[in-house]
Short mmCIF file of C-alpha atoms in Angstrom, two decimals:
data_model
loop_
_atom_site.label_atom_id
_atom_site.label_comp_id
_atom_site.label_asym_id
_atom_site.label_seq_id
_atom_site.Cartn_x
_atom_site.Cartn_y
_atom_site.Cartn_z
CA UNK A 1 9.47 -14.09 -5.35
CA UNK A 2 7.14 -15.35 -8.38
CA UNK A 3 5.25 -13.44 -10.58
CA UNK A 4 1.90 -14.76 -12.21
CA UNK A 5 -0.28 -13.06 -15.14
CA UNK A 6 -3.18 -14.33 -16.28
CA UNK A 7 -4.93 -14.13 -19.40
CA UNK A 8 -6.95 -15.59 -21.84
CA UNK A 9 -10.38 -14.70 -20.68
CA UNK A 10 -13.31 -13.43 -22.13
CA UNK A 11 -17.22 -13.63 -22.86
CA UNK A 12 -18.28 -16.58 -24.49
CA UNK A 13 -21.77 -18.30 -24.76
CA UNK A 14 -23.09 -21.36 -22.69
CA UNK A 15 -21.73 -24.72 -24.03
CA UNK A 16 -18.27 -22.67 -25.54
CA UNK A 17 -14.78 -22.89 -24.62
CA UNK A 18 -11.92 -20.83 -23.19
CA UNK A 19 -8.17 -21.65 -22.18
CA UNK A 20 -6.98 -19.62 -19.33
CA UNK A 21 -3.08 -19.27 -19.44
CA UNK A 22 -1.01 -17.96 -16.24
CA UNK A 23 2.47 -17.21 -17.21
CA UNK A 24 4.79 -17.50 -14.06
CA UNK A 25 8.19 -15.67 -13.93
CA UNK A 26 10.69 -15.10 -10.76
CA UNK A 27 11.52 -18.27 -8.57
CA UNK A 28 9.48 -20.55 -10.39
CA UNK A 29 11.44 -23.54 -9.31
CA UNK A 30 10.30 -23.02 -5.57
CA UNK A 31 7.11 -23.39 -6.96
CA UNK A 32 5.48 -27.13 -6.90
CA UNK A 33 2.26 -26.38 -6.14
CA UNK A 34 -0.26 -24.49 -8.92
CA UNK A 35 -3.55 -23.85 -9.03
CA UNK A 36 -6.68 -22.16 -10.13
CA UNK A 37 -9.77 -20.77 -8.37
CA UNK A 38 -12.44 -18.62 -9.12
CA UNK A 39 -14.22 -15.50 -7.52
CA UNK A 40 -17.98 -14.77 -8.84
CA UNK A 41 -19.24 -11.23 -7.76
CA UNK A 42 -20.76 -11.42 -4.26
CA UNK A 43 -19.38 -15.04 -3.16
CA UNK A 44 -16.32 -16.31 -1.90
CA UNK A 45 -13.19 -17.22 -3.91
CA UNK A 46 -13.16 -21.06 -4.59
CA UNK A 47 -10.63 -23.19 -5.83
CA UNK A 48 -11.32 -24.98 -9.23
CA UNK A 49 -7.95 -27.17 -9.55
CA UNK A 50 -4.53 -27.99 -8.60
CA UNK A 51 -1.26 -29.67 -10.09
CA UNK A 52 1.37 -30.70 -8.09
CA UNK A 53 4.32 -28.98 -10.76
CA UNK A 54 6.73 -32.11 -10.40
CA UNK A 55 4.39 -35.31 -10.14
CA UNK A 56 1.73 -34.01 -12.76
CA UNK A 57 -1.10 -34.84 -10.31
CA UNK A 58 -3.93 -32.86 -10.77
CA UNK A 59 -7.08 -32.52 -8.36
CA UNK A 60 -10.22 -31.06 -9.43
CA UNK A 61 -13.64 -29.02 -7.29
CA UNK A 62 -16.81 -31.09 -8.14
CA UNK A 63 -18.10 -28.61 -9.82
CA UNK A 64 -15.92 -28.22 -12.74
CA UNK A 65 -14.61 -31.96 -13.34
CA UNK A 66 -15.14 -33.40 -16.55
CA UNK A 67 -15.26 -29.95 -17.92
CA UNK A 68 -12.04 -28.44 -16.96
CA UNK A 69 -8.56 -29.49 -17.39
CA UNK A 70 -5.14 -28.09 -15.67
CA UNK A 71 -1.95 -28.81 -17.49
CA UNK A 72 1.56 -27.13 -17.20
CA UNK A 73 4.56 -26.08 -20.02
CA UNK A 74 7.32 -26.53 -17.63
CA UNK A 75 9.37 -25.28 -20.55
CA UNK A 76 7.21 -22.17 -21.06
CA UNK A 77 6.91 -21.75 -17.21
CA UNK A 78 2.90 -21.25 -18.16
CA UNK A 79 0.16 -22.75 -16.34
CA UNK A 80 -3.33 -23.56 -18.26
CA UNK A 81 -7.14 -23.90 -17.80
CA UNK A 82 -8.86 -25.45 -20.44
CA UNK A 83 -12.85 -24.94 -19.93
CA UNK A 84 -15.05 -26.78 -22.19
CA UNK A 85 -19.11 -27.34 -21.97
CA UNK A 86 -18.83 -23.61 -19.67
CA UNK A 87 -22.26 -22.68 -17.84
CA UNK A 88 -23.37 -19.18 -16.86
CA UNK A 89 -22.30 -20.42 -13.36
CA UNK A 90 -18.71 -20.67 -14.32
CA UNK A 91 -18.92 -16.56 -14.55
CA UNK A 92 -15.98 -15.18 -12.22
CA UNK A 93 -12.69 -13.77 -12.36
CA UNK A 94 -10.46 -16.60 -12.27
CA UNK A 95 -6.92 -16.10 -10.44
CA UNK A 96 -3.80 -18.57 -10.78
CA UNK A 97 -1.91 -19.33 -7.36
CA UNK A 98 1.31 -21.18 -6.93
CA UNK A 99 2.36 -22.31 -3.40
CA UNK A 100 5.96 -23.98 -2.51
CA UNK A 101 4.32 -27.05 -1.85
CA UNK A 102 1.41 -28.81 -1.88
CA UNK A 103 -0.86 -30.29 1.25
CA UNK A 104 -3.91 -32.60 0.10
CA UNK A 105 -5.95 -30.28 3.32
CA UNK A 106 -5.23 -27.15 1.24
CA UNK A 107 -5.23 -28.03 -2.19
CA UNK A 108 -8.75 -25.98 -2.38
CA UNK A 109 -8.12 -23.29 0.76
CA UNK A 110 -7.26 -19.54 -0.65
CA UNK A 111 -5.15 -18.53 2.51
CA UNK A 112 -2.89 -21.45 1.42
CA UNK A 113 -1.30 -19.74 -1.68
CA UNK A 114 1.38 -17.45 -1.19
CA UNK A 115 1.46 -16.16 -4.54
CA UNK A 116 -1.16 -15.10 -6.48
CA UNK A 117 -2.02 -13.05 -9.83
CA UNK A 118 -4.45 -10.14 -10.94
CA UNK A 119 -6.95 -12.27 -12.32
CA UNK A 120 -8.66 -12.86 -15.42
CA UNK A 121 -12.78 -12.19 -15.99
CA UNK A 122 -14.62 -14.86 -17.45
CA UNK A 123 -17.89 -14.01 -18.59
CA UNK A 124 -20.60 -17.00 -19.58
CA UNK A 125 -24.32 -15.87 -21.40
CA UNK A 126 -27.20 -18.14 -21.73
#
C-alpha cells in the first residue's frame, strides 16, 4: 500500500503562485507513475500532469502548460506542483495519484490511479 498527503494549498489572487507538495509513504518503490489532477465544484476530476518516477518524463493537460511544473524528491519521497501565472479557473481541490506504472492512454484518466490522497483546495480570486 502507499499513502499520499497533500498540502500546500490555499487562496491566492489571479497572477500568484502556489507549490502543491504530496508526501508519499508505504510502498513507494512500486510506485513509477505520479500525478496530479484537479476537481472544480460541479465538474469532473481532470488530470493536470504526470511524471513517470524513474525516467523524469513529465506530461502536461493543455490547460495548465507553461504555467505548471511537476517535479519529484525521490529522496524526500514528495511529489510537487509548482503553479505560477494561476487564473480563477485553476480553482479546485487538487489530489496527487500514484499508479505502478505508467500507460501514455491513461496518463490523464482518473480510474487509472490506484492510489490516491485527500486532496488539497486551491482557491484563485480575480
Amino acid at each position: 500500500q502507499v499513502q499520499l498527503v497533500e498540502s500546500g494549498g490555499g487562496s491566492v489572487q489571479a497572477g500568484g503562485s502556489l507549490r502543491l507538495s504530496c508526501a508519499a509513504s508505504g510502498y513507494t518503490y512500486s510506485v513509477y507513475c505520479m500525478a496530479w489532477f484537479r476537481q472544480a465544484p460541479g465538474k469532473e476530476r481532470e488530470g493536470v500532469a504526470i511524471i513517470y518516477t524513474r525516467s523524469g518524463s513529465t506530461y502536461y493537460a493543455d490547460s495548465v502548460k507553461g504555467r505548471f511544473t511537476i517535479s519529484q524528491d525521490n529522496a524526500e519521497n514528495t511529489l510537487y506542483l509548482q503553479m505560477n501565472s494561476l487564473k480563477p479557473e485553476d480553482t479546485a481541490m487538487y489530489y496527487c495519484a500514484a499508479h505502478p506504472f505508467c500507460s501514455s492512454g491513461s496518463w490523464f484518466l482518473d480510474y487509472w490511479y490506484k492510489y490516491w490522497g485527500q486532496g488539497t483546495q486551491v482557491t484563485v480570486s480575480s
